[in-house]
Amino acid sequence: MTVAPRTASAHIDAPEGLIPDALSPVIDALCKVGIDLSRTIARGPLGGALGAEVGENTDGDHQKALDVMANDAFAAALKGTGVRWYASEEQDSVVALDEGGSLALAIDPLDGSSNIDVNVSIGTIFSILPAEDEAEPSFLRPGRDQIAAGYIVYGPHTGLIVTFGAGVREFVLDRDKERFVPVEDAVSVPREAKEFSINASNMRHWRKPVLDYVQECLAGETGALGVNCNMRWVGSLVAEAHRILARGGIFLYPGDARPGYETGRLRMVYECAPMAMLIEQAGGEATTGTERVLDVVPDRLHARVPLIFGSAAMVERLRACHARDGAPA
Ligand code: AHG
Ligand code: MN
Ligand code: MN
């Protein structure tokens, strides 16, 4: 008779001691909803009109059916797991969950929603902080205060990438077992790489440091870099981060001259801070161009921050462009 290994969690095979006890129910709930969403997303149009517009969030973004479905599922599953405060891209203000909970959790329930209907990778991003007595102050603090951060990527396979502050782990959803299983215990971003990622349709709005940096990349072996670069832009932050964690590169969503985009597009609390923690824990760098992302203190829940991250040598060159031009990101 085979005896199933005793595990603390029903939805993830985590090595003993990896997940702090207080976080175990939270991670399990995130995995459970991630597995459910993965199944729904894999059904595509058979699962209903997942990409249909159903409203607008606080930032003026169009909300898709799957954005709302994912937010509702995470909020419901996190009840009773020790999360006192729940902050989501899809909700104007912080929601109180467990009164006696010690944790604050911020989430982008569905990242990359413009890719839902085109069968391209999308994800869920989460950030876990110690809860304060007040709701908003639990989140309006530097990203270096995070005690865990991660994302689930829904792609050709579904993966979970997570850090508890001591390196980055990778898990993959085993669909036969309906559990996340470990595949890599030390994810690391190569220091050097040649792939850059930016939405070049905004080029005419960029400021000089970003323009200079991208021009260096485009000049390839004929310019200061001396090597040819490659370019990728998926339009899902989670997918770009996953590629960079796998093979290096740099991602840029800087501020630009468009009204409303002065500090970029991505939100500090549930996009930039968790990605920055993951990238730093994997040996990469994350900057606004002039400041370490994890040192930025957001002034409101949905504050946007310029986000540039990836291979340390590439980010250093980008920072040098800012230092040279003396301009903001
Ligand atoms: P979300 O779907 O959560 O609103 O996030 C979309 C983000 C991010 O995933 C991506 O990097 C970026 O928006 C794409 O922005 P553009 O459409 O401006 O390129
Ligand atoms: Mn997002
Ligand atoms: Mn989203």
CSV table of C-alpha atoms and ligand atoms in Angstrom, one decimal:
chain,number,residue,atom,x,y,z
A,1,MET,CA,0.0,0.0,0.0
A,2,THR,CA,1.4,3.4,-0.9
A,3,VAL,CA,1.1,6.1,1.7
A,4,ALA,CA,0.7,9.6,0.3
A,5,PRO,CA,3.3,12.0,1.7
A,6,ARG,CA,2.0,14.1,4.5
A,7,THR,CA,1.8,17.7,3.3
A,8,ALA,CA,0.6,20.8,5.0
A,9,SER,CA,-1.0,22.1,1.8
A,10,ALA,CA,-3.5,20.6,-0.5
A,11,HIS,CA,-2.5,22.5,-3.6
A,12,ILE,CA,1.3,22.8,-3.5
A,13,ASP,CA,4.2,20.4,-2.8
A,14,ALA,CA,6.4,22.9,-1.0
A,15,PRO,CA,9.7,21.7,0.5
A,16,GLU,CA,9.6,21.6,4.3
A,17,GLY,CA,10.3,24.9,5.9
A,18,LEU,CA,10.0,27.0,2.7
A,19,ILE,CA,6.6,28.6,3.5
A,20,PRO,CA,6.4,30.3,6.8
A,21,ASP,CA,3.6,28.8,8.9
A,22,ALA,CA,1.6,32.0,9.0
A,23,LEU,CA,1.6,32.2,5.2
A,24,SER,CA,0.8,28.6,4.4
A,25,PRO,CA,-3.0,29.0,4.3
A,26,VAL,CA,-2.6,32.1,2.1
A,27,ILE,CA,-0.3,30.4,-0.4
A,28,ASP,CA,-2.6,27.4,-0.5
A,29,ALA,CA,-5.6,29.6,-1.2
A,30,LEU,CA,-3.7,31.4,-4.0
A,31,CYS,CA,-2.7,28.1,-5.5
A,32,LYS,CA,-6.3,26.7,-5.3
A,33,VAL,CA,-7.7,29.7,-7.2
A,34,GLY,CA,-4.8,29.6,-9.6
A,35,ILE,CA,-5.6,26.0,-10.5
A,36,ASP,CA,-9.3,26.9,-11.0
A,37,LEU,CA,-8.5,29.9,-13.2
A,38,SER,CA,-6.0,27.9,-15.2
A,39,ARG,CA,-8.7,25.4,-16.0
A,40,THR,CA,-11.2,28.2,-17.0
A,41,ILE,CA,-8.5,30.0,-19.1
A,42,ALA,CA,-7.5,26.8,-20.9
A,43,ARG,CA,-11.1,26.3,-22.1
A,44,GLY,CA,-10.9,29.6,-24.0
A,45,PRO,CA,-14.1,30.5,-25.7
A,46,LEU,CA,-15.6,27.3,-24.4
A,47,GLY,CA,-15.5,28.9,-21.0
A,48,GLY,CA,-17.7,31.8,-22.0
A,49,ALA,CA,-16.8,35.4,-23.0
A,50,LEU,CA,-13.9,35.8,-20.6
A,51,GLY,CA,-12.5,38.8,-22.4
A,52,ALA,CA,-15.9,40.7,-22.6
A,53,GLU,CA,-15.8,44.2,-21.2
A,54,VAL,CA,-18.0,44.4,-18.1
A,55,GLY,CA,-17.0,47.8,-16.5
A,56,GLU,CA,-14.2,50.1,-15.5
A,57,ASN,CA,-11.8,50.0,-12.6
A,58,THR,CA,-10.7,52.9,-10.4
A,59,ASP,CA,-7.8,53.6,-12.8
A,60,GLY,CA,-10.1,53.9,-15.8
A,61,ASP,CA,-9.0,50.5,-17.2
A,62,HIS,CA,-11.7,48.5,-18.9
A,63,GLN,CA,-12.5,45.5,-16.7
A,64,LYS,CA,-12.9,42.2,-18.5
A,65,ALA,CA,-15.2,39.4,-17.3
A,66,LEU,CA,-12.1,37.4,-16.2
A,67,ASP,CA,-10.7,40.3,-14.2
A,68,VAL,CA,-13.8,40.4,-12.1
A,69,MET,CA,-14.2,36.7,-11.9
A,70,ALA,CA,-10.6,36.3,-10.7
A,71,ASN,CA,-10.9,39.1,-8.2
A,72,ASP,CA,-14.0,37.6,-6.7
A,73,ALA,CA,-12.5,34.2,-6.5
A,74,PHE,CA,-9.3,35.3,-4.7
A,75,ALA,CA,-11.2,37.6,-2.3
A,76,ALA,CA,-13.5,34.7,-1.3
A,77,ALA,CA,-10.7,32.1,-1.0
A,78,LEU,CA,-8.5,34.3,1.1
A,79,LYS,CA,-11.2,34.6,3.8
A,80,GLY,CA,-10.1,32.7,6.9
A,81,THR,CA,-6.4,32.5,5.9
A,82,GLY,CA,-5.1,35.3,8.1
A,83,VAL,CA,-5.4,38.1,5.6
A,84,ARG,CA,-6.6,41.2,7.5
A,85,TRP,CA,-6.5,43.6,4.5
A,86,TYR,CA,-7.0,42.8,0.8
A,87,ALA,CA,-6.1,45.4,-1.8
A,88,SER,CA,-6.8,44.6,-5.5
A,89,GLU,CA,-6.4,46.4,-8.8
A,90,GLU,CA,-10.1,45.7,-9.3
A,91,GLN,CA,-11.3,47.4,-6.1
A,92,ASP,CA,-11.2,51.2,-5.3
A,93,SER,CA,-10.2,50.7,-1.7
A,94,VAL,CA,-8.9,48.2,0.7
A,95,VAL,CA,-11.3,45.4,1.8
A,96,ALA,CA,-11.3,44.0,5.4
A,97,LEU,CA,-11.2,40.2,5.4
A,98,ASP,CA,-10.1,38.5,8.7
A,99,GLU,CA,-10.3,40.9,11.7
A,100,GLY,CA,-7.6,39.2,13.7
A,101,GLY,CA,-5.4,38.5,10.7
A,102,SER,CA,-1.7,39.5,10.7
A,103,LEU,CA,-1.2,39.9,6.9
A,104,ALA,CA,-2.0,42.4,4.2
A,105,LEU,CA,-2.3,41.1,0.7
A,106,ALA,CA,-2.2,43.1,-2.6
A,107,ILE,CA,-3.1,41.5,-5.8
A,108,ASP,CA,-3.4,42.0,-9.6
A,109,PRO,CA,-5.9,39.2,-10.0
A,110,LEU,CA,-5.5,39.0,-13.7
A,111,ASP,CA,-2.5,40.7,-15.4
A,112,GLY,CA,-2.4,41.1,-19.1
A,113,SER,CA,-6.1,41.2,-19.7
A,114,SER,CA,-5.7,42.5,-23.3
A,115,ASN,CA,-4.3,39.1,-24.0
A,116,ILE,CA,-7.3,37.0,-22.7
A,117,ASP,CA,-9.0,36.7,-26.1
A,118,VAL,CA,-5.8,36.0,-28.1
A,119,ASN,CA,-4.6,32.9,-26.3
A,120,VAL,CA,-1.4,34.5,-25.0
A,121,SER,CA,0.1,34.1,-21.5
A,122,ILE,CA,-1.6,36.1,-18.7
A,123,GLY,CA,-1.1,35.9,-14.9
A,124,THR,CA,-1.9,36.8,-11.3
A,125,ILE,CA,0.6,38.9,-9.2
A,126,PHE,CA,0.6,39.0,-5.4
A,127,SER,CA,2.4,40.8,-2.6
A,128,ILE,CA,2.2,40.0,1.1
A,129,LEU,CA,3.0,42.5,3.9
A,130,PRO,CA,2.6,42.6,7.6
A,131,ALA,CA,-0.8,44.1,8.5
A,132,GLU,CA,-1.0,47.4,10.3
A,133,ASP,CA,-4.0,48.5,12.3
A,134,GLU,CA,-5.1,50.8,9.6
A,135,ALA,CA,-6.0,49.5,6.1
A,136,GLU,CA,-4.2,51.8,3.7
A,137,PRO,CA,-1.0,52.3,5.7
A,138,SER,CA,-0.5,48.6,5.4
A,139,PHE,CA,0.2,49.1,1.7
A,140,LEU,CA,1.5,52.7,1.5
A,141,ARG,CA,5.1,51.7,2.5
A,142,PRO,CA,8.3,50.7,0.7
A,143,GLY,CA,8.2,47.5,-1.2
A,144,ARG,CA,11.2,46.3,0.8
A,145,ASP,CA,8.8,45.6,3.7
A,146,GLN,CA,7.2,42.7,1.7
A,147,ILE,CA,7.5,39.3,3.4
A,148,ALA,CA,6.5,37.4,0.2
A,149,ALA,CA,5.8,38.1,-3.4
A,150,GLY,CA,5.1,36.1,-6.5
A,151,TYR,CA,3.0,35.4,-9.6
A,152,ILE,CA,1.1,32.6,-11.3
A,153,VAL,CA,1.6,32.5,-15.1
A,154,TYR,CA,-1.2,30.9,-17.2
A,155,GLY,CA,0.6,29.9,-20.3
A,156,PRO,CA,1.3,26.7,-22.3
A,157,HIS,CA,1.9,25.5,-18.7
A,158,THR,CA,0.8,27.1,-15.5
A,159,GLY,CA,3.7,28.1,-13.2
A,160,LEU,CA,4.1,29.7,-9.8
A,161,ILE,CA,7.1,31.8,-9.1
A,162,VAL,CA,7.5,32.9,-5.4
A,163,THR,CA,9.9,34.4,-3.0
A,164,PHE,CA,9.8,34.5,0.8
A,165,GLY,CA,12.8,36.8,1.0
A,166,ALA,CA,15.5,34.1,0.6
A,167,GLY,CA,15.8,33.4,-3.2
A,168,VAL,CA,13.1,32.6,-5.8
A,169,ARG,CA,11.4,29.2,-6.3
A,170,GLU,CA,9.6,27.9,-9.3
A,171,PHE,CA,6.7,25.5,-9.3
A,172,VAL,CA,4.7,24.0,-12.2
A,173,LEU,CA,1.1,22.9,-12.0
A,174,ASP,CA,0.9,19.2,-12.5
A,175,ARG,CA,-2.6,18.8,-14.0
A,176,ASP,CA,-2.8,15.1,-13.2
A,177,LYS,CA,-2.2,15.8,-9.5
A,178,GLU,CA,-3.9,19.2,-9.4
A,179,ARG,CA,-1.0,20.5,-7.4
A,180,PHE,CA,1.9,22.8,-8.0
A,181,VAL,CA,5.2,20.8,-7.8
A,182,PRO,CA,8.7,22.3,-7.4
A,183,VAL,CA,10.9,22.5,-10.5
A,184,GLU,CA,13.6,25.0,-9.6
A,185,ASP,CA,14.9,26.0,-6.2
A,186,ALA,CA,17.2,28.9,-7.2
A,187,VAL,CA,15.8,30.9,-10.1
A,188,SER,CA,18.4,33.5,-11.2
A,189,VAL,CA,18.5,36.2,-13.8
A,190,PRO,CA,21.7,36.2,-15.9
A,191,ARG,CA,23.7,39.3,-15.3
A,192,GLU,CA,24.2,39.9,-19.0
A,193,ALA,CA,21.7,39.5,-21.8
A,194,LYS,CA,20.7,41.1,-25.1
A,195,GLU,CA,16.9,41.2,-25.2
A,196,PHE,CA,14.9,44.4,-24.4
A,197,SER,CA,11.2,44.8,-23.9
A,198,ILE,CA,9.3,48.1,-24.3
A,199,ASN,CA,6.1,49.3,-26.0
A,200,ALA,CA,7.8,51.1,-28.9
A,201,SER,CA,4.5,52.7,-30.0
A,202,ASN,CA,5.1,55.2,-27.3
A,203,MET,CA,8.6,56.2,-28.6
A,204,ARG,CA,7.6,59.8,-29.5
A,205,HIS,CA,6.5,60.4,-25.9
A,206,TRP,CA,9.7,59.0,-24.2
A,207,ARG,CA,12.1,61.2,-22.3
A,208,LYS,CA,15.8,61.4,-23.3
A,209,PRO,CA,17.3,58.7,-21.0
A,210,VAL,CA,15.0,56.0,-22.2
A,211,LEU,CA,15.3,57.1,-25.9
A,212,ASP,CA,19.1,57.1,-25.6
A,213,TYR,CA,19.1,53.6,-24.0
A,214,VAL,CA,16.8,52.1,-26.6
A,215,GLN,CA,18.8,53.8,-29.4
A,216,GLU,CA,21.9,52.0,-27.9
A,217,CYS,CA,20.1,48.7,-28.1
A,218,LEU,CA,18.9,49.4,-31.7
A,219,ALA,CA,22.4,50.4,-32.8
A,220,GLY,CA,23.6,46.9,-31.8
A,221,GLU,CA,27.1,46.0,-32.9
A,222,THR,CA,27.4,49.4,-34.7
A,223,GLY,CA,27.0,51.4,-31.5
A,224,ALA,CA,28.4,51.7,-27.9
A,225,LEU,CA,27.0,48.2,-26.9
A,226,GLY,CA,28.9,46.4,-29.6
A,227,VAL,CA,26.4,43.6,-29.7
A,228,ASN,CA,23.1,43.1,-31.5
A,229,CYS,CA,20.0,43.0,-29.4
A,230,ASN,CA,16.7,41.3,-29.8
A,231,MET,CA,13.3,42.8,-28.9
A,232,ARG,CA,10.1,41.2,-27.4
A,233,TRP,CA,6.8,42.8,-26.2
A,234,VAL,CA,4.0,40.5,-25.0
A,235,GLY,CA,1.8,43.1,-23.3
A,236,SER,CA,1.5,40.9,-20.1
A,237,LEU,CA,3.9,42.0,-17.4
A,238,VAL,CA,3.8,38.4,-16.0
A,239,ALA,CA,4.9,36.9,-19.3
A,240,GLU,CA,7.7,39.4,-19.7
A,241,ALA,CA,9.0,38.8,-16.2
A,242,HIS,CA,8.8,35.1,-16.7
A,243,ARG,CA,10.9,35.3,-19.8
A,244,ILE,CA,13.5,37.5,-18.1
A,245,LEU,CA,13.7,35.2,-15.1
A,246,ALA,CA,14.3,32.3,-17.6
A,247,ARG,CA,16.9,33.9,-19.9
A,248,GLY,CA,17.6,37.5,-18.9
A,249,GLY,CA,16.9,40.8,-20.6
A,250,ILE,CA,15.4,44.1,-19.6
A,251,PHE,CA,11.8,45.3,-19.3
A,252,LEU,CA,10.8,49.0,-19.4
A,253,TYR,CA,7.6,50.7,-18.7
A,254,PRO,CA,8.9,54.2,-18.0
A,255,GLY,CA,7.0,57.4,-17.5
A,256,ASP,CA,6.4,59.4,-20.6
A,257,ALA,CA,4.8,62.6,-21.9
A,258,ARG,CA,1.3,61.3,-22.3
A,259,PRO,CA,-1.2,62.8,-19.9
A,260,GLY,CA,-1.7,60.2,-17.1
A,261,TYR,CA,1.5,58.3,-17.9
A,262,GLU,CA,4.0,60.7,-16.3
A,263,THR,CA,5.0,57.9,-13.9
A,264,GLY,CA,4.3,55.1,-16.3
A,265,ARG,CA,1.4,52.7,-16.4
A,266,LEU,CA,2.2,50.0,-13.8
A,267,ARG,CA,0.9,50.2,-10.2
A,268,MET,CA,3.4,50.1,-7.4
A,269,VAL,CA,1.5,48.1,-4.8
A,270,TYR,CA,0.4,45.0,-6.7
A,271,GLU,CA,2.6,45.1,-9.9
A,272,CYS,CA,5.9,46.9,-9.4
A,273,ALA,CA,6.7,46.0,-5.8
A,274,PRO,CA,6.2,42.2,-6.1
A,275,MET,CA,8.0,42.1,-9.4
A,276,ALA,CA,10.9,44.1,-8.0
A,277,MET,CA,11.2,41.8,-5.0
A,278,LEU,CA,11.2,38.7,-7.2
A,279,ILE,CA,13.8,40.2,-9.6
A,280,GLU,CA,16.1,41.3,-6.8
A,281,GLN,CA,15.8,38.0,-5.1
A,282,ALA,CA,16.8,36.3,-8.4
A,283,GLY,CA,19.9,38.5,-8.6
A,284,GLY,CA,18.6,41.1,-11.0
A,285,GLU,CA,17.8,44.8,-10.5
A,286,ALA,CA,14.6,46.9,-10.5
A,287,THR,CA,14.7,50.7,-10.8
A,288,THR,CA,12.5,53.7,-11.7
A,289,GLY,CA,15.6,54.9,-13.6
A,290,THR,CA,16.8,57.0,-10.7
A,291,GLU,CA,15.6,55.0,-7.6
A,292,ARG,CA,15.4,51.4,-6.4
A,293,VAL,CA,11.8,50.4,-6.9
A,294,LEU,CA,11.7,48.7,-3.5
A,295,ASP,CA,12.5,52.0,-1.8
A,296,VAL,CA,9.6,53.9,-3.4
A,297,VAL,CA,6.8,54.8,-1.0
A,298,PRO,CA,3.5,55.0,-2.9
A,299,ASP,CA,1.3,57.9,-1.9
A,300,ARG,CA,-2.0,56.1,-2.8
A,301,LEU,CA,-3.2,52.6,-3.3
A,302,HIS,CA,-3.2,52.7,-7.1
A,303,ALA,CA,-0.1,54.9,-7.6
A,304,ARG,CA,1.8,54.3,-10.8
A,305,VAL,CA,5.6,54.0,-10.8
A,306,PRO,CA,8.1,53.8,-13.7
A,307,LEU,CA,9.3,50.1,-13.8
A,308,ILE,CA,12.5,49.0,-15.3
A,309,PHE,CA,13.9,45.6,-14.4
A,310,GLY,CA,16.0,42.7,-15.5
A,311,SER,CA,19.6,41.6,-16.0
A,312,ALA,CA,21.8,43.7,-13.7
A,313,ALA,CA,24.3,44.8,-16.4
A,314,MET,CA,21.5,46.0,-18.7
A,315,VAL,CA,19.7,47.9,-15.9
A,316,GLU,CA,23.1,49.5,-14.9
A,317,ARG,CA,23.4,50.9,-18.4
A,318,LEU,CA,19.9,52.3,-18.3
A,319,ARG,CA,20.7,53.9,-15.0
A,320,ALA,CA,23.8,55.4,-16.5
A,321,CYS,CA,21.7,57.0,-19.2
A,322,HIS,CA,19.6,58.7,-16.5
A,323,ALA,CA,22.7,59.8,-14.6
A,324,ARG,CA,24.1,61.3,-17.8
A,325,ASP,CA,21.0,63.1,-18.8
A,326,GLY,CA,19.9,64.1,-15.3
A,327,ALA,CA,16.2,63.5,-16.3
A,328,PRO,CA,13.4,61.6,-14.5
A,329,ALA,CA,12.4,58.2,-15.8
B,1,AHG,P1,-3.5,44.8,-16.5
B,1,AHG,O1,-4.0,43.8,-17.5
B,1,AHG,O2,-3.4,44.2,-15.1
B,1,AHG,O3,-4.2,46.1,-16.5
B,1,AHG,O4,-2.0,45.1,-16.8
B,1,AHG,C1,-1.6,45.4,-18.1
B,1,AHG,C2,-0.2,45.9,-18.0
B,1,AHG,C3,0.9,44.9,-18.1
B,1,AHG,O5,0.6,43.6,-18.1
B,1,AHG,C4,1.5,45.2,-19.4
B,1,AHG,O6,2.9,45.2,-19.3
B,1,AHG,C5,1.1,46.6,-19.7
B,1,AHG,O7,-0.1,46.8,-19.0
B,1,AHG,C6,0.8,46.8,-21.2
B,1,AHG,O8,0.5,48.1,-21.4
B,1,AHG,P2,0.4,48.8,-22.8
B,1,AHG,O9,-0.9,48.3,-23.3
B,1,AHG,O10,0.4,50.3,-22.6
B,1,AHG,O11,1.5,48.3,-23.7
B,2,MN,MN,-1.4,44.2,-14.5
B,3,MN,MN,-5.0,43.2,-13.9
